[in-house]
């Protein structure tokens, strides 16, 4: 885990790197991770965790198979606190993964851009959602979430980026992030951590 010495080349970023390096973990059952990601959209971490716990409770506390989610009646999924739209999106993910044979093994052989292009075809799944999946589900080390509000706030503060024009702001962010490659995910983790503390 020698990403620290690489990121320390950026003096501004070096000033917020914590003593403890982050460790990325690859998780199993990526289609379910994607559903969880949709469930948590626009919710606090706490509320999202409660809803996900209720979701697992529908399947005796275990992560369901994609087929089981498809067979679950919409009103049951609504009963755990999901909106009609989110129920639809969760089912879209299940159907897409089933029809396209999306498995952990298949995704592990694909590069980040290919995974983004594939999964954003699902209604309700945007680029940001897939980027979070790449970071926290697949443990990919070089993902930069330019659309993430927390990353935008942290970088604008740290690098004194003008926020007047979103396009210009994002171009500057992308330019800065280039020097963090191939460890941009870790940079994001430190930026979030700094912002939250």
PDB file of C-alpha atoms in Angstrom:
ATOM      1  CA  UNK A   1       0.000   0.000   0.000  1.00  0.00           C
ATOM      2  CA  UNK A   2       2.460   2.615  -1.130  1.00  0.00           C
ATOM      3  CA  UNK A   3      -0.118   5.068  -2.439  1.00  0.00           C
ATOM      4  CA  UNK A   4       0.753   7.495   0.375  1.00  0.00           C
ATOM      5  CA  UNK A   5       4.217   8.413  -0.920  1.00  0.00           C
ATOM      6  CA  UNK A   6       2.768   8.958  -4.413  1.00  0.00           C
ATOM      7  CA  UNK A   7      -0.030  11.253  -3.182  1.00  0.00           C
ATOM      8  CA  UNK A   8       2.410  13.183  -0.976  1.00  0.00           C
ATOM      9  CA  UNK A   9       3.940  14.615  -4.154  1.00  0.00           C
ATOM     10  CA  UNK A  10       0.913  16.919  -4.221  1.00  0.00           C
ATOM     11  CA  UNK A  11       1.801  19.278  -1.367  1.00  0.00           C
ATOM     12  CA  UNK A  12      -1.765  20.492  -0.818  1.00  0.00           C
ATOM     13  CA  UNK A  13      -3.154  16.967  -0.726  1.00  0.00           C
ATOM     14  CA  UNK A  14      -0.231  15.884   1.499  1.00  0.00           C
ATOM     15  CA  UNK A  15      -1.432  18.376   4.123  1.00  0.00           C
ATOM     16  CA  UNK A  16      -4.677  16.405   4.649  1.00  0.00           C
ATOM     17  CA  UNK A  17      -3.400  12.816   4.393  1.00  0.00           C
ATOM     18  CA  UNK A  18      -4.102  11.003   7.651  1.00  0.00           C
ATOM     19  CA  UNK A  19      -1.598   8.768   9.417  1.00  0.00           C
ATOM     20  CA  UNK A  20      -3.669   5.668   8.771  1.00  0.00           C
ATOM     21  CA  UNK A  21      -3.775   4.598   5.146  1.00  0.00           C
ATOM     22  CA  UNK A  22      -7.109   3.436   3.745  1.00  0.00           C
ATOM     23  CA  UNK A  23      -7.546  -0.136   2.587  1.00  0.00           C
ATOM     24  CA  UNK A  24      -9.886  -0.927  -0.290  1.00  0.00           C
ATOM     25  CA  UNK A  25     -11.805  -4.183  -0.102  1.00  0.00           C
ATOM     26  CA  UNK A  26     -13.459  -6.121  -2.863  1.00  0.00           C
ATOM     27  CA  UNK A  27     -16.949  -7.186  -1.936  1.00  0.00           C
ATOM     28  CA  UNK A  28     -19.019 -10.054  -3.221  1.00  0.00           C
ATOM     29  CA  UNK A  29     -22.464 -10.016  -4.822  1.00  0.00           C
ATOM     30  CA  UNK A  30     -21.962  -6.817  -6.836  1.00  0.00           C
ATOM     31  CA  UNK A  31     -25.533  -6.747  -8.306  1.00  0.00           C
ATOM     32  CA  UNK A  32     -26.865  -6.497  -4.726  1.00  0.00           C
ATOM     33  CA  UNK A  33     -24.251  -3.782  -3.940  1.00  0.00           C
ATOM     34  CA  UNK A  34     -25.626  -1.819  -6.899  1.00  0.00           C
ATOM     35  CA  UNK A  35     -29.181  -2.181  -5.574  1.00  0.00           C
ATOM     36  CA  UNK A  36     -28.013  -1.024  -2.130  1.00  0.00           C
ATOM     37  CA  UNK A  37     -26.389   1.979  -3.760  1.00  0.00           C
ATOM     38  CA  UNK A  38     -29.706   2.933  -5.403  1.00  0.00           C
ATOM     39  CA  UNK A  39     -31.567   2.475  -2.124  1.00  0.00           C
ATOM     40  CA  UNK A  40     -29.160   4.870  -0.395  1.00  0.00           C
ATOM     41  CA  UNK A  41     -29.388   7.681  -2.980  1.00  0.00           C
ATOM     42  CA  UNK A  42     -30.308  11.049  -1.398  1.00  0.00           C
ATOM     43  CA  UNK A  43     -30.431   9.529   2.087  1.00  0.00           C
ATOM     44  CA  UNK A  44     -28.187   9.952   5.091  1.00  0.00           C
ATOM     45  CA  UNK A  45     -25.834   7.066   5.813  1.00  0.00           C
ATOM     46  CA  UNK A  46     -27.868   6.213   8.913  1.00  0.00           C
ATOM     47  CA  UNK A  47     -31.250   6.032   7.140  1.00  0.00           C
ATOM     48  CA  UNK A  48     -29.707   4.117   4.232  1.00  0.00           C
ATOM     49  CA  UNK A  49     -28.318   1.513   6.655  1.00  0.00           C
ATOM     50  CA  UNK A  50     -31.761   1.052   8.260  1.00  0.00           C
ATOM     51  CA  UNK A  51     -33.438   0.535   4.882  1.00  0.00           C
ATOM     52  CA  UNK A  52     -30.780  -1.924   3.748  1.00  0.00           C
ATOM     53  CA  UNK A  53     -31.206  -3.879   6.995  1.00  0.00           C
ATOM     54  CA  UNK A  54     -34.970  -4.055   6.348  1.00  0.00           C
ATOM     55  CA  UNK A  55     -34.235  -5.193   2.786  1.00  0.00           C
ATOM     56  CA  UNK A  56     -32.079  -8.087   4.041  1.00  0.00           C
ATOM     57  CA  UNK A  57     -34.755  -8.962   6.614  1.00  0.00           C
ATOM     58  CA  UNK A  58     -37.119  -9.733   3.709  1.00  0.00           C
ATOM     59  CA  UNK A  59     -34.726 -12.578   2.819  1.00  0.00           C
ATOM     60  CA  UNK A  60     -34.071 -13.933   6.328  1.00  0.00           C
ATOM     61  CA  UNK A  61     -31.137 -11.575   6.861  1.00  0.00           C
ATOM     62  CA  UNK A  62     -29.167 -12.915   3.894  1.00  0.00           C
ATOM     63  CA  UNK A  63     -28.268 -11.208   0.642  1.00  0.00           C
ATOM     64  CA  UNK A  64     -30.833 -12.406  -1.901  1.00  0.00           C
ATOM     65  CA  UNK A  65     -30.186 -13.741  -5.372  1.00  0.00           C
ATOM     66  CA  UNK A  66     -31.108 -11.415  -8.232  1.00  0.00           C
ATOM     67  CA  UNK A  67     -34.020 -13.739  -9.130  1.00  0.00           C
ATOM     68  CA  UNK A  68     -35.434 -13.462  -5.594  1.00  0.00           C
ATOM     69  CA  UNK A  69     -35.477  -9.667  -5.819  1.00  0.00           C
ATOM     70  CA  UNK A  70     -37.334  -9.843  -9.134  1.00  0.00           C
ATOM     71  CA  UNK A  71     -39.922 -12.169  -7.599  1.00  0.00           C
ATOM     72  CA  UNK A  72     -40.512  -9.885  -4.582  1.00  0.00           C
ATOM     73  CA  UNK A  73     -43.812  -7.978  -5.008  1.00  0.00           C
ATOM     74  CA  UNK A  74     -43.406  -4.208  -5.393  1.00  0.00           C
ATOM     75  CA  UNK A  75     -45.602  -3.443  -2.366  1.00  0.00           C
ATOM     76  CA  UNK A  76     -43.305  -5.546  -0.161  1.00  0.00           C
ATOM     77  CA  UNK A  77     -40.289  -3.548  -1.353  1.00  0.00           C
ATOM     78  CA  UNK A  78     -42.231  -0.320  -0.787  1.00  0.00           C
ATOM     79  CA  UNK A  79     -43.029  -1.441   2.769  1.00  0.00           C
ATOM     80  CA  UNK A  80     -39.338  -1.158   3.788  1.00  0.00           C
ATOM     81  CA  UNK A  81     -39.323   2.554   2.933  1.00  0.00           C
ATOM     82  CA  UNK A  82     -38.460   2.630  -0.780  1.00  0.00           C
ATOM     83  CA  UNK A  83     -40.233   5.058  -3.106  1.00  0.00           C
ATOM     84  CA  UNK A  84     -42.052   3.761  -6.199  1.00  0.00           C
ATOM     85  CA  UNK A  85     -39.183   5.064  -8.344  1.00  0.00           C
ATOM     86  CA  UNK A  86     -36.523   3.268  -6.278  1.00  0.00           C
ATOM     87  CA  UNK A  87     -38.501   0.003  -6.342  1.00  0.00           C
ATOM     88  CA  UNK A  88     -38.522   0.309 -10.141  1.00  0.00           C
ATOM     89  CA  UNK A  89     -34.792   1.025 -10.292  1.00  0.00           C
ATOM     90  CA  UNK A  90     -33.936  -1.895  -7.994  1.00  0.00           C
ATOM     91  CA  UNK A  91     -35.986  -4.218 -10.228  1.00  0.00           C
ATOM     92  CA  UNK A  92     -34.281  -2.707 -13.318  1.00  0.00           C
ATOM     93  CA  UNK A  93     -30.893  -3.636 -11.840  1.00  0.00           C
ATOM     94  CA  UNK A  94     -32.060  -7.167 -11.069  1.00  0.00           C
ATOM     95  CA  UNK A  95     -33.450  -7.689 -14.565  1.00  0.00           C
ATOM     96  CA  UNK A  96     -30.428  -6.168 -16.323  1.00  0.00           C
ATOM     97  CA  UNK A  97     -27.975  -8.275 -14.292  1.00  0.00           C
ATOM     98  CA  UNK A  98     -29.979 -11.410 -15.030  1.00  0.00           C
ATOM     99  CA  UNK A  99     -30.372 -10.722 -18.760  1.00  0.00           C
ATOM    100  CA  UNK A 100     -26.731  -9.694 -19.228  1.00  0.00           C
ATOM    101  CA  UNK A 101     -25.171 -12.338 -16.990  1.00  0.00           C
ATOM    102  CA  UNK A 102     -23.609  -9.731 -14.703  1.00  0.00           C
ATOM    103  CA  UNK A 103     -21.609 -11.585 -12.070  1.00  0.00           C
ATOM    104  CA  UNK A 104     -18.722 -10.676  -9.798  1.00  0.00           C
ATOM    105  CA  UNK A 105     -16.418 -12.753 -11.981  1.00  0.00           C
ATOM    106  CA  UNK A 106     -17.530 -11.050 -15.202  1.00  0.00           C
ATOM    107  CA  UNK A 107     -17.081  -7.556 -13.714  1.00  0.00           C
ATOM    108  CA  UNK A 108     -13.662  -8.423 -12.289  1.00  0.00           C
ATOM    109  CA  UNK A 109     -12.344  -8.975 -15.835  1.00  0.00           C
ATOM    110  CA  UNK A 110     -13.580  -5.579 -17.131  1.00  0.00           C
ATOM    111  CA  UNK A 111     -11.906  -2.191 -16.868  1.00  0.00           C
ATOM    112  CA  UNK A 112     -13.550   0.773 -15.103  1.00  0.00           C
ATOM    113  CA  UNK A 113     -14.730   2.604 -18.230  1.00  0.00           C
ATOM    114  CA  UNK A 114     -16.304  -0.548 -19.675  1.00  0.00           C
ATOM    115  CA  UNK A 115     -18.178  -1.178 -16.407  1.00  0.00           C
ATOM    116  CA  UNK A 116     -19.436   2.427 -16.347  1.00  0.00           C
ATOM    117  CA  UNK A 117     -20.623   2.222 -19.988  1.00  0.00           C
ATOM    118  CA  UNK A 118     -22.354  -1.096 -19.297  1.00  0.00           C
ATOM    119  CA  UNK A 119     -24.146  -0.219 -16.061  1.00  0.00           C
ATOM    120  CA  UNK A 120     -25.318   3.321 -16.888  1.00  0.00           C
ATOM    121  CA  UNK A 121     -27.616   1.691 -19.444  1.00  0.00           C
ATOM    122  CA  UNK A 122     -29.812   0.706 -16.492  1.00  0.00           C
ATOM    123  CA  UNK A 123     -32.566   3.251 -15.815  1.00  0.00           C
ATOM    124  CA  UNK A 124     -31.897   4.762 -12.391  1.00  0.00           C
ATOM    125  CA  UNK A 125     -28.144   4.136 -12.484  1.00  0.00           C
ATOM    126  CA  UNK A 126     -25.934   7.131 -13.195  1.00  0.00           C
ATOM    127  CA  UNK A 127     -22.186   7.523 -13.557  1.00  0.00           C
ATOM    128  CA  UNK A 128     -21.740   8.564  -9.913  1.00  0.00           C
ATOM    129  CA  UNK A 129     -23.531   5.406  -8.696  1.00  0.00           C
ATOM    130  CA  UNK A 130     -21.226   3.200 -10.768  1.00  0.00           C
ATOM    131  CA  UNK A 131     -18.149   5.115  -9.574  1.00  0.00           C
ATOM    132  CA  UNK A 132     -19.164   4.440  -5.953  1.00  0.00           C
ATOM    133  CA  UNK A 133     -19.623   0.773  -6.884  1.00  0.00           C
ATOM    134  CA  UNK A 134     -16.147   0.688  -8.458  1.00  0.00           C
ATOM    135  CA  UNK A 135     -14.607   2.197  -5.323  1.00  0.00           C
ATOM    136  CA  UNK A 136     -16.526   0.476  -2.547  1.00  0.00           C
ATOM    137  CA  UNK A 137     -17.727  -2.713  -4.244  1.00  0.00           C
ATOM    138  CA  UNK A 138     -14.940  -3.642  -6.618  1.00  0.00           C
ATOM    139  CA  UNK A 139     -12.092  -1.999  -4.695  1.00  0.00           C
ATOM    140  CA  UNK A 140     -10.721  -0.170  -7.746  1.00  0.00           C
ATOM    141  CA  UNK A 141      -7.825   2.139  -6.893  1.00  0.00           C
ATOM    142  CA  UNK A 142      -8.014   4.753  -9.634  1.00  0.00           C
ATOM    143  CA  UNK A 143     -11.546   6.175  -9.696  1.00  0.00           C
ATOM    144  CA  UNK A 144     -12.177   9.917  -9.502  1.00  0.00           C
ATOM    145  CA  UNK A 145     -15.757  11.021  -8.739  1.00  0.00           C
ATOM    146  CA  UNK A 146     -15.805  14.521 -10.223  1.00  0.00           C
ATOM    147  CA  UNK A 147     -19.598  14.801  -9.765  1.00  0.00           C
ATOM    148  CA  UNK A 148     -19.513  13.988  -6.051  1.00  0.00           C
ATOM    149  CA  UNK A 149     -20.612  16.974  -3.980  1.00  0.00           C
ATOM    150  CA  UNK A 150     -18.294  16.118  -1.070  1.00  0.00           C
ATOM    151  CA  UNK A 151     -15.271  15.852  -3.365  1.00  0.00           C
ATOM    152  CA  UNK A 152     -16.205  19.143  -5.041  1.00  0.00           C
ATOM    153  CA  UNK A 153     -16.541  20.937  -1.688  1.00  0.00           C
ATOM    154  CA  UNK A 154     -13.279  19.505  -0.334  1.00  0.00           C
ATOM    155  CA  UNK A 155     -11.242  20.254  -3.465  1.00  0.00           C
ATOM    156  CA  UNK A 156     -12.649  23.770  -3.909  1.00  0.00           C
ATOM    157  CA  UNK A 157     -11.672  24.550  -0.331  1.00  0.00           C
ATOM    158  CA  UNK A 158      -8.247  22.892  -0.432  1.00  0.00           C
ATOM    159  CA  UNK A 159      -7.208  24.191  -3.863  1.00  0.00           C
ATOM    160  CA  UNK A 160      -9.139  27.490  -3.715  1.00  0.00           C
ATOM    161  CA  UNK A 161     -11.081  26.614  -6.891  1.00  0.00           C
ATOM    162  CA  UNK A 162     -13.689  29.121  -8.013  1.00  0.00           C
ATOM    163  CA  UNK A 163     -17.158  27.527  -7.974  1.00  0.00           C
ATOM    164  CA  UNK A 164     -18.927  30.123 -10.152  1.00  0.00           C
ATOM    165  CA  UNK A 165     -18.902  27.986 -13.303  1.00  0.00           C
ATOM    166  CA  UNK A 166     -19.471  24.280 -12.725  1.00  0.00           C
ATOM    167  CA  UNK A 167     -17.836  23.213 -16.016  1.00  0.00           C
ATOM    168  CA  UNK A 168     -14.649  25.226 -15.351  1.00  0.00           C
ATOM    169  CA  UNK A 169     -14.578  24.007 -11.757  1.00  0.00           C
ATOM    170  CA  UNK A 170     -14.814  20.351 -12.856  1.00  0.00           C
ATOM    171  CA  UNK A 171     -12.139  20.840 -15.528  1.00  0.00           C
ATOM    172  CA  UNK A 172      -9.768  22.181 -12.847  1.00  0.00           C
ATOM    173  CA  UNK A 173     -10.632  19.278 -10.540  1.00  0.00           C
ATOM    174  CA  UNK A 174      -9.921  16.738 -13.292  1.00  0.00           C
ATOM    175  CA  UNK A 175      -6.610  18.416 -14.119  1.00  0.00           C
ATOM    176  CA  UNK A 176      -5.486  18.311 -10.470  1.00  0.00           C
ATOM    177  CA  UNK A 177      -6.631  14.683 -10.105  1.00  0.00           C
ATOM    178  CA  UNK A 178      -4.471  13.555 -13.046  1.00  0.00           C
ATOM    179  CA  UNK A 179      -1.356  13.714 -10.885  1.00  0.00           C
ATOM    180  CA  UNK A 180      -2.938  11.371  -8.338  1.00  0.00           C
ATOM    181  CA  UNK A 181      -3.288   8.526 -10.857  1.00  0.00           C
ATOM    182  CA  UNK A 182      -3.140   5.547 -10.455  1.00  0.00           C
ATOM    183  CA  UNK A 183      -4.420   6.107  -6.892  1.00  0.00           C
ATOM    184  CA  UNK A 184      -7.290   8.539  -7.348  1.00  0.00           C
ATOM    185  CA  UNK A 185      -9.723   6.499  -5.228  1.00  0.00           C
ATOM    186  CA  UNK A 186      -7.451   6.915  -2.205  1.00  0.00           C
ATOM    187  CA  UNK A 187      -7.252  10.660  -2.825  1.00  0.00           C
ATOM    188  CA  UNK A 188     -11.073  10.773  -2.812  1.00  0.00           C
ATOM    189  CA  UNK A 189     -11.193   8.817   0.461  1.00  0.00           C
ATOM    190  CA  UNK A 190      -8.824  11.295   2.110  1.00  0.00           C
ATOM    191  CA  UNK A 191     -10.764  14.275   0.738  1.00  0.00           C
ATOM    192  CA  UNK A 192     -14.053  12.907   2.121  1.00  0.00           C
ATOM    193  CA  UNK A 193     -12.394  12.140   5.446  1.00  0.00           C
ATOM    194  CA  UNK A 194     -10.932  15.664   5.683  1.00  0.00           C
ATOM    195  CA  UNK A 195     -14.258  17.270   4.765  1.00  0.00           C
ATOM    196  CA  UNK A 196     -16.149  15.213   7.375  1.00  0.00           C
ATOM    197  CA  UNK A 197     -13.656  15.956  10.142  1.00  0.00           C
TER     198      UNK A 197
END
